[in-house]
Amino acid sequence: MDSVQIETTAPLTLEFPQIASPPTSISPNSRIPKDTIRTSLKASTADSVLASVYSLGTGGILLSNLLVELGASPVVFGMLSSIPMLVNLIQPLGAYLSERSTSRFQYSLRTHGIGRLLWLILVIGIASASWGVVDTHQLVILTLLIVLFSNLLGGLGTASWLSWVAMIVPRRLRGRFFGTRNSAANLTTLVCVPMAGLVVSHWYGGSLQGYGIVLLVSVVFGIMGLGCQYFQVDMNPLSQNTYYGKLTQTSEIQSEVAKDEFSEVLQSIHPPQDQLANSVWKNSNFLIFLLYFSFWTLAVNLSSPFFNLYMLDTLDLDVSYVTIYNSFQAAATLLMLILWGRLADKIGNRPILICIGILVAATPLLWLGISVNRLDIWLWLPLLHILAGGTWAAIDLCNNNIQLAIAPTKNQSIYFAIAAAAAGVSGALGTTIGSFIAQFAQSGGLLSLFVLSALFRLVALVPLMFLQEPGRG
């Protein structure tokens, strides 16, 4: 996204004896009732709403503003953006561990739950800084450490969560569901980000204390979001992998599934075309996607983390202005997500990624020449954020959908983890390169960075020409 905005380890043997598994736990060889799917989809949507409140406090513009207030350098901003991507290297390990668990829900609690609670340490650190116990430099280091360990735990759990949702959501409904789900999350962002920005800017104890209050509330909502996952139908990864080899021999189940579109969650399981399809490295279509996704992430993150820095530092805008711009972006995303979801279901994800990707590639060039004047502050910057919201709604949705379509169901989370790890390394490389250009280049370093990012984004779209989207001619 063209402005920084996607979770984190204690030992995985940690037990939660007081928390039972969800009341409904279904193996893939069972037909999921319609009512159960509906309840699961509603719970997932509620989770996304609450998680968006968590995200606005633990990332994006508010966290960037905290570092600006603490006097952090562009290199620190690069680290802030690269850490969540670099720790994706741990996703294959997380996928491996999750495939040997017996409950997606319990595994999510052990990863995302602990990761979200870690942010309470930063709340304590902010309170200590207000009392003079720690200085700003120490608080910057503490912030980066919390980001690191929180995202490490998120990296362990993300692939498992994505595989869980892929099994729940019927294939034909994915575009519409994720469009609606993301729209609900963006509506929450639209409402909450300006309110949080005003709290930070006008808190009587100062912006640092104001951010601490917002962060505390965000963590509480994040934990409530995980509670919503209790109402999603649970999946046993061991049963999912065992059933994969038996699917093609179960014609009775297949005929029953065809009678109900909600049961197409079983039809979304891709039977192997040949023995080589079981190997990640012999799946040429997946490798093409991997090439595109990695280079695209690198190209985007050359500039993406630095748009907020450009506004807060170079243009010296108040954080309340920037949060309003982010609300415009969220509003545009909200309006366009359902449209993109329906269009993706109709024509496929690849054509949208190519066409909209060209527009997204050109977006950094539109930042050239922006300065502190009324026209730019009240017209050009809002229009840029509205454009970013509408276009990135398509990119994020279609990248997610096409990845779900390409990855086979057996050990599905392994595929997701490999894609995330590769993109994480390339994205971290992009932010690292970008941060050094921004820090050490002569005057205009950020603007030259925007031009370089635009060129790389265009090149990154080339592999999509050779990608075949399953189920599309």
Coordinates of C-alpha atoms in Angstrom, one line a residue:
M1 CA 0.0 0.0 0.0
D2 CA 1.2 3.5 -0.7
S3 CA 1.0 4.4 3.0
V4 CA 2.2 2.2 5.7
Q5 CA -0.5 0.2 7.3
I6 CA -1.6 -7.5 7.0
E7 CA 0.3 -10.3 14.1
T8 CA 3.5 -12.3 16.9
T9 CA 6.9 -16.1 20.5
A10 CA 6.4 -18.0 23.5
P11 CA 7.0 -21.7 23.4
L12 CA 4.4 -23.4 21.3
T13 CA 4.0 -26.0 24.0
L14 CA 2.2 -23.4 26.2
E15 CA -1.2 -24.6 27.3
F16 CA -4.4 -22.8 27.7
P17 CA -6.4 -25.2 29.9
Q18 CA -9.2 -22.7 30.5
I19 CA -9.9 -22.3 26.8
A20 CA -11.7 -25.1 25.0
S21 CA -11.7 -25.7 21.3
P22 CA -14.6 -24.1 19.4
P23 CA -17.9 -26.0 19.8
T24 CA -17.8 -27.2 16.2
S25 CA -14.7 -28.9 14.9
I26 CA -14.9 -30.5 11.5
S27 CA -12.6 -32.6 9.5
P28 CA -12.4 -32.0 5.7
N29 CA -14.1 -35.4 5.0
S30 CA -17.2 -34.0 6.7
R31 CA -19.8 -31.9 4.9
I32 CA -19.9 -28.5 6.6
P33 CA -23.5 -27.4 7.3
K34 CA -24.7 -24.1 5.7
D35 CA -25.5 -22.6 9.1
T36 CA -22.0 -23.4 10.4
I37 CA -20.4 -21.7 7.3
R38 CA -22.6 -18.7 7.7
T39 CA -21.7 -18.4 11.4
S40 CA -18.0 -18.8 10.6
L41 CA -18.1 -16.1 7.9
K42 CA -19.8 -13.7 10.3
A43 CA -17.3 -14.4 13.0
S44 CA -14.4 -13.9 10.6
T45 CA -15.8 -10.5 9.5
A46 CA -16.2 -9.5 13.1
D47 CA -12.6 -10.5 13.7
S48 CA -11.5 -8.3 10.9
V49 CA -13.3 -5.3 12.3
L50 CA -11.8 -5.7 15.7
A51 CA -8.4 -6.5 14.2
S52 CA -8.5 -3.3 12.2
V53 CA -8.7 -1.4 15.5
Y54 CA -5.7 -3.3 16.8
S55 CA -3.8 -2.6 13.6
L56 CA -4.3 1.2 13.7
G57 CA -2.7 1.4 17.1
T58 CA 0.2 -1.0 16.4
G59 CA 1.1 0.2 13.0
G60 CA 0.5 2.6 10.2
I61 CA 0.4 6.4 10.7
L62 CA 0.1 6.4 14.5
L63 CA 3.2 4.3 15.0
S64 CA 5.1 6.3 12.4
N65 CA 4.1 9.5 14.2
L66 CA 5.4 8.1 17.5
L67 CA 8.8 7.5 15.9
V68 CA 8.8 11.0 14.4
E69 CA 8.0 12.4 17.9
L70 CA 10.9 10.4 19.3
G71 CA 13.3 11.8 16.6
A72 CA 13.9 8.5 14.8
S73 CA 15.9 8.5 11.6
P74 CA 14.8 7.2 8.1
V75 CA 16.8 4.1 8.8
V76 CA 14.6 3.4 11.8
F77 CA 11.6 3.9 9.6
G78 CA 13.1 1.4 7.2
M79 CA 13.6 -1.1 10.0
L80 CA 10.0 -0.5 11.2
S81 CA 8.7 -1.5 7.8
S82 CA 11.2 -4.3 7.0
I83 CA 10.8 -6.2 10.2
P84 CA 7.2 -7.4 9.6
M85 CA 8.3 -8.6 6.2
L86 CA 11.7 -10.1 7.1
V87 CA 10.2 -12.2 9.9
N88 CA 8.0 -13.9 7.3
L89 CA 11.1 -16.1 6.9
I90 CA 9.7 -17.9 9.9
Q91 CA 6.4 -18.7 8.2
P92 CA 7.6 -22.1 6.8
L93 CA 8.5 -23.1 10.3
G94 CA 5.1 -21.9 11.5
A95 CA 3.4 -23.8 8.7
Y96 CA 5.3 -26.9 9.6
L97 CA 4.3 -26.7 13.2
S98 CA 0.7 -25.8 12.4
E99 CA 0.3 -28.8 10.1
R100 CA 1.1 -31.0 13.1
S101 CA -1.4 -29.4 15.4
T102 CA -4.9 -30.6 15.9
S103 CA -6.7 -27.3 16.0
R104 CA -6.4 -24.1 13.9
F105 CA -8.1 -22.2 16.7
Q106 CA -5.8 -23.3 19.5
Y107 CA -2.7 -22.6 17.3
S108 CA -4.0 -19.1 16.6
L109 CA -4.3 -18.4 20.3
R110 CA -0.7 -19.5 20.9
T111 CA 0.7 -17.3 18.2
H112 CA -1.5 -14.2 17.5
G113 CA -2.8 -14.0 21.1
I114 CA 0.6 -13.8 22.7
G115 CA 1.9 -11.5 20.0
R116 CA -0.9 -9.0 20.6
L117 CA -0.4 -9.1 24.3
L118 CA 3.3 -8.1 23.9
W119 CA 2.2 -4.6 22.9
L120 CA 1.2 -4.0 26.5
I121 CA 4.9 -3.9 27.2
L122 CA 5.2 -0.8 25.0
V123 CA 2.2 0.7 26.9
I124 CA 4.3 0.3 30.1
G125 CA 7.3 1.8 28.3
I126 CA 5.4 4.9 27.2
A127 CA 4.2 5.4 30.8
S128 CA 7.7 5.0 32.0
A129 CA 9.0 7.6 29.5
S130 CA 6.3 10.0 30.7
W131 CA 7.6 9.6 34.2
G132 CA 11.2 10.1 33.0
V133 CA 12.3 6.5 33.7
V134 CA 13.4 5.8 30.1
D135 CA 14.6 8.2 27.5
T136 CA 13.5 8.5 23.8
H137 CA 16.3 6.5 22.4
Q138 CA 15.5 3.6 24.7
L139 CA 11.8 3.9 23.8
V140 CA 12.7 3.7 20.1
I141 CA 14.6 0.5 20.7
L142 CA 11.8 -1.0 22.8
T143 CA 9.3 -0.2 20.0
L144 CA 11.4 -2.0 17.4
L145 CA 11.8 -5.0 19.7
I146 CA 8.1 -5.2 20.3
V147 CA 7.5 -5.0 16.5
L148 CA 10.1 -7.7 16.0
F149 CA 8.7 -10.3 18.5
S150 CA 5.1 -9.5 17.8
N151 CA 5.6 -10.1 14.1
L152 CA 7.7 -13.2 14.8
L153 CA 4.7 -14.7 16.5
G154 CA 2.4 -13.5 13.7
G155 CA 4.7 -15.1 11.2
L156 CA 4.3 -18.4 13.0
G157 CA 0.5 -18.2 12.8
T158 CA -0.3 -16.4 9.5
A159 CA -0.1 -19.3 7.1
S160 CA -2.2 -21.5 9.4
W161 CA -4.9 -18.8 9.6
L162 CA -4.9 -18.3 5.8
S163 CA -5.3 -22.1 5.3
W164 CA -8.1 -22.2 7.8
V165 CA -10.0 -19.5 6.0
A166 CA -9.4 -21.1 2.6
M167 CA -11.1 -24.2 3.9
I168 CA -14.1 -22.4 5.3
V169 CA -14.9 -20.0 2.4
P170 CA -16.6 -21.6 -0.6
R171 CA -14.5 -21.0 -3.7
R172 CA -17.1 -19.2 -5.7
L173 CA -17.8 -16.8 -2.9
R174 CA -14.2 -15.8 -2.1
G175 CA -14.2 -12.6 -4.1
R176 CA -17.5 -11.4 -2.6
F177 CA -16.7 -12.6 0.9
F178 CA -13.2 -11.0 1.1
G179 CA -14.5 -7.9 -0.5
T180 CA -17.2 -7.6 2.2
R181 CA -14.9 -8.6 5.0
N182 CA -12.2 -6.0 3.9
S183 CA -14.9 -3.4 3.4
A184 CA -16.1 -3.9 7.0
A185 CA -12.5 -3.5 8.2
N186 CA -11.9 -0.4 6.2
L187 CA -15.1 1.2 7.4
T188 CA -13.8 0.7 10.9
T189 CA -10.5 2.3 9.9
L190 CA -12.4 5.2 8.2
V191 CA -14.2 5.9 11.5
C192 CA -11.5 5.1 14.0
V193 CA -8.3 6.5 12.5
P194 CA -9.4 10.2 12.6
M195 CA -10.6 9.7 16.2
A196 CA -7.3 8.2 17.2
G197 CA -5.4 10.9 15.5
L198 CA -7.3 13.6 17.4
V199 CA -6.7 11.8 20.7
V200 CA -3.0 11.6 20.0
S201 CA -2.8 15.3 18.9
H202 CA -5.0 16.8 21.6
W203 CA -4.4 14.6 24.6
Y204 CA -3.8 16.8 27.6
G205 CA -0.7 14.9 28.7
G206 CA 0.9 15.2 25.3
S207 CA 1.0 13.1 22.1
L208 CA 3.2 10.4 23.7
Q209 CA 0.6 9.7 26.4
G210 CA -2.2 10.0 23.9
Y211 CA -0.6 7.3 21.7
G212 CA -0.3 5.1 24.8
I213 CA -4.0 5.4 25.5
V214 CA -4.8 4.5 21.9
L215 CA -2.4 1.6 21.9
L216 CA -4.0 0.2 25.1
V217 CA -7.5 0.3 23.6
S218 CA -6.2 -1.2 20.4
V219 CA -4.7 -4.2 22.2
V220 CA -8.0 -4.8 24.0
F221 CA -9.9 -4.8 20.7
G222 CA -7.3 -7.1 19.2
I223 CA -7.8 -9.7 21.9
M224 CA -11.6 -9.5 21.5
G225 CA -11.0 -10.1 17.8
L226 CA -9.3 -13.4 18.5
G227 CA -12.3 -14.3 20.7
C228 CA -14.4 -14.1 17.5
Q229 CA -12.4 -17.0 16.0
Y230 CA -13.9 -19.2 18.7
F231 CA -17.2 -19.1 16.6
Q232 CA -15.5 -20.2 13.4
V233 CA -15.7 -23.9 12.5
D234 CA -12.4 -25.4 13.6
M235 CA -10.2 -27.4 11.3
N236 CA -7.8 -30.3 12.1
P237 CA -4.8 -29.9 9.9
L238 CA -3.8 -33.6 10.3
S239 CA -7.3 -34.6 9.0
Q240 CA -7.1 -32.1 6.1
N241 CA -3.8 -33.6 4.9
T242 CA -5.0 -37.2 5.3
Y243 CA -8.2 -36.5 3.4
Y244 CA -6.4 -34.9 0.5
G245 CA -5.2 -38.3 -0.9
K246 CA -8.7 -39.8 -0.6
L247 CA -10.7 -37.0 -2.2
T248 CA -10.7 -38.2 -5.8
Q249 CA -12.1 -41.6 -4.7
T250 CA -15.1 -40.1 -2.9
S251 CA -17.6 -39.5 -5.7
E252 CA -20.5 -39.7 -3.3
I253 CA -19.3 -36.7 -1.4
Q254 CA -18.5 -34.8 -4.6
S255 CA -22.0 -35.3 -6.0
E256 CA -23.5 -34.1 -2.7
V257 CA -21.3 -31.0 -2.7
A258 CA -22.5 -30.0 -6.1
K259 CA -26.0 -29.5 -4.8
D260 CA -25.0 -26.6 -2.5
E261 CA -22.8 -23.7 -3.4
F262 CA -21.8 -23.3 0.3
S263 CA -20.3 -26.8 0.2
E264 CA -17.9 -25.8 -2.6
V265 CA -15.3 -25.5 0.1
L266 CA -14.7 -29.2 -0.7
Q267 CA -14.6 -28.5 -4.4
S268 CA -11.9 -25.8 -3.8
I269 CA -9.6 -28.7 -2.9
H270 CA -7.4 -29.2 -6.0
P271 CA -6.8 -32.9 -6.8
P272 CA -3.3 -33.5 -8.1
Q273 CA -2.9 -33.6 -11.9
D274 CA 0.2 -35.8 -11.6
Q275 CA 2.7 -36.8 -8.9
L276 CA 4.9 -33.8 -9.5
A277 CA 2.1 -31.4 -8.3
N278 CA 2.9 -32.4 -4.8
S279 CA 6.3 -30.8 -5.0
V280 CA 6.4 -27.0 -4.5
W281 CA 9.5 -26.6 -6.6
K282 CA 7.9 -28.5 -9.5
N283 CA 4.7 -26.4 -9.5
S284 CA 5.7 -24.0 -12.3
N285 CA 2.5 -21.9 -11.9
F286 CA 3.3 -21.3 -8.2
L287 CA 6.9 -20.4 -9.0
I288 CA 5.7 -17.8 -11.5
F289 CA 3.4 -16.3 -8.8
L290 CA 6.3 -16.4 -6.4
L291 CA 8.5 -14.5 -8.8
Y292 CA 5.9 -11.8 -9.4
F293 CA 4.9 -11.5 -5.7
S294 CA 8.5 -11.2 -4.5
F295 CA 9.6 -8.6 -7.0
W296 CA 6.4 -6.7 -6.6
T297 CA 6.8 -6.5 -2.9
L298 CA 10.4 -5.3 -3.3
A299 CA 9.3 -2.6 -5.8
V300 CA 6.4 -1.4 -3.6
N301 CA 8.5 -1.2 -0.4
L302 CA 11.2 0.9 -2.0
S303 CA 8.8 3.8 -1.4
S304 CA 5.8 2.7 0.5
P305 CA 7.1 3.1 4.0
F306 CA 8.3 6.7 3.3
F307 CA 5.1 8.4 2.2
N308 CA 4.1 9.0 5.8
L309 CA 7.6 10.1 6.6
Y310 CA 7.5 12.5 3.7
M311 CA 4.3 14.1 5.0
L312 CA 5.2 14.1 8.7
D313 CA 8.8 15.1 8.4
T314 CA 9.6 16.7 5.1
L315 CA 6.2 18.5 4.7
D316 CA 5.9 18.8 8.5
L317 CA 2.2 18.1 8.5
D318 CA 0.3 17.6 11.8
V319 CA -0.6 14.0 12.4
S320 CA -4.3 14.8 12.5
Y321 CA -4.1 15.9 8.8
V322 CA -2.3 12.6 7.9
T323 CA -4.9 10.5 9.7
I324 CA -7.7 12.3 7.8
Y325 CA -5.9 11.5 4.5
N326 CA -5.7 7.8 5.7
S327 CA -9.4 8.0 6.3
F328 CA -10.0 9.1 2.7
Q329 CA -7.9 6.1 1.6
A330 CA -9.9 3.8 3.8
A331 CA -13.2 5.2 2.5
A332 CA -12.1 4.6 -1.1
T333 CA -11.1 1.1 -0.3
L334 CA -14.4 0.6 1.4
L335 CA -16.3 1.7 -1.7
M336 CA -14.3 -0.2 -4.2
L337 CA -13.7 -3.6 -2.4
I338 CA -17.1 -5.1 -3.0
L339 CA -16.9 -4.0 -6.7
W340 CA -13.5 -5.5 -7.1
G341 CA -14.7 -8.7 -5.3
R342 CA -17.6 -9.2 -7.7
L343 CA -15.5 -8.3 -10.7
A344 CA -12.8 -10.8 -9.6
D345 CA -15.4 -13.5 -9.4
K346 CA -16.6 -12.7 -12.9
I347 CA -13.4 -12.1 -14.9
G348 CA -10.7 -13.5 -12.7
N349 CA -7.9 -11.9 -10.6
R350 CA -5.1 -11.8 -13.1
P351 CA -6.6 -9.3 -15.5
I352 CA -7.3 -6.9 -12.6
L353 CA -3.8 -7.3 -11.2
I354 CA -2.3 -6.4 -14.6
C355 CA -4.5 -3.4 -15.4
I356 CA -4.7 -1.9 -11.9
G357 CA -1.0 -2.8 -11.3
I358 CA 0.0 -0.4 -14.0
L359 CA -1.9 2.4 -12.3
V360 CA -0.4 1.5 -9.0
A361 CA 3.1 1.5 -10.5
A362 CA 2.6 5.1 -11.7
T363 CA 1.2 6.4 -8.4
P364 CA 4.6 7.3 -6.8
L365 CA 5.3 9.6 -9.7
L366 CA 2.2 11.6 -8.6
W367 CA 4.0 12.6 -5.4
L368 CA 6.6 14.6 -7.3
G369 CA 6.3 18.3 -6.8
I370 CA 4.1 18.2 -3.8
S371 CA 4.8 21.0 -1.3
V372 CA 3.2 22.8 1.6
N373 CA 0.5 24.9 0.0
R374 CA -3.2 25.0 0.2
L375 CA -3.8 23.3 -3.1
D376 CA -1.6 20.3 -2.3
I377 CA -2.8 20.0 1.3
W378 CA -6.5 20.3 0.7
L379 CA -6.8 18.8 -2.8
W380 CA -3.8 16.9 -4.2
L381 CA -2.9 14.8 -1.1
P382 CA -6.5 13.8 -0.5
L383 CA -6.9 12.8 -4.1
L384 CA -3.7 10.7 -4.0
H385 CA -4.9 8.8 -0.9
I386 CA -8.3 8.2 -2.5
L387 CA -6.6 6.8 -5.6
A388 CA -4.3 4.6 -3.5
G389 CA -7.3 3.3 -1.5
G390 CA -9.3 2.4 -4.7
T391 CA -6.4 0.7 -6.5
W392 CA -4.8 -1.1 -3.6
A393 CA -8.2 -2.6 -2.7
A394 CA -8.0 -4.4 -6.0
I395 CA -4.3 -5.4 -5.6
D396 CA -4.6 -6.8 -2.1
L397 CA -7.8 -8.6 -2.8
C398 CA -6.7 -10.2 -6.0
N399 CA -3.3 -11.2 -4.7
N400 CA -5.0 -13.0 -1.9
N401 CA -7.5 -14.7 -4.1
I402 CA -5.1 -15.9 -6.7
Q403 CA -2.8 -17.3 -4.0
L404 CA -5.7 -19.2 -2.6
A405 CA -6.5 -20.6 -6.0
I406 CA -2.9 -21.6 -6.9
A407 CA -2.0 -23.4 -3.7
P408 CA -3.0 -27.1 -3.5
T409 CA -4.9 -28.1 -0.3
K410 CA -2.4 -30.7 0.9
N411 CA 0.1 -28.9 3.2
Q412 CA -1.6 -25.7 1.9
S413 CA -0.1 -23.5 4.6
I414 CA 3.4 -24.5 3.4
Y415 CA 2.7 -22.8 0.1
F416 CA 1.4 -19.7 1.8
A417 CA 4.4 -19.7 4.1
I418 CA 6.9 -20.0 1.3
A419 CA 5.2 -17.1 -0.6
A420 CA 5.2 -14.9 2.5
A421 CA 8.8 -15.7 3.3
A422 CA 10.0 -14.9 -0.2
A423 CA 8.0 -11.7 -0.3
G424 CA 9.2 -10.9 3.2
V425 CA 12.8 -11.1 2.3
S426 CA 12.3 -9.0 -0.9
G427 CA 10.1 -6.5 0.9
A428 CA 12.7 -6.1 3.7
L429 CA 15.4 -5.6 1.0
G430 CA 13.3 -3.0 -0.6
T431 CA 12.7 -1.0 2.6
T432 CA 16.4 -1.3 3.5
I433 CA 17.5 0.0 0.2
G434 CA 14.9 2.7 0.3
S435 CA 15.9 3.8 3.8
F436 CA 19.6 4.2 2.9
I437 CA 18.7 6.2 -0.2
A438 CA 16.4 8.4 1.9
Q439 CA 19.0 8.8 4.6
F440 CA 22.2 9.4 2.7
A441 CA 21.1 10.7 -0.7
Q442 CA 21.5 14.4 -1.5
S443 CA 18.5 16.7 -1.4
G444 CA 15.5 15.1 -3.2
G445 CA 16.5 11.6 -2.0
L446 CA 12.9 10.7 -1.3
L447 CA 11.6 11.9 -4.6
S448 CA 14.3 9.9 -6.5
L449 CA 13.2 6.9 -4.5
F450 CA 9.6 7.4 -5.7
V451 CA 10.7 7.4 -9.3
L452 CA 12.8 4.2 -8.8
S453 CA 9.9 2.5 -7.1
A454 CA 7.6 3.3 -10.0
L455 CA 10.0 1.8 -12.6
F456 CA 10.5 -1.4 -10.5
R457 CA 6.7 -1.8 -10.1
L458 CA 6.2 -1.9 -13.8
V459 CA 8.9 -4.5 -14.3
A460 CA 7.4 -6.6 -11.5
L461 CA 4.1 -7.0 -13.5
V462 CA 5.8 -8.9 -16.3
P463 CA 5.6 -12.4 -14.7
L464 CA 1.8 -12.0 -14.5
M465 CA 1.7 -12.3 -18.3
F466 CA 2.8 -16.0 -17.9
L467 CA 0.7 -16.9 -14.9
Q468 CA -2.3 -19.2 -15.3
E469 CA -5.2 -18.7 -12.9
P470 CA -6.9 -22.0 -12.0
G471 CA -10.4 -22.2 -13.2
R472 CA -10.0 -19.5 -15.9
G473 CA -9.5 -20.0 -19.6

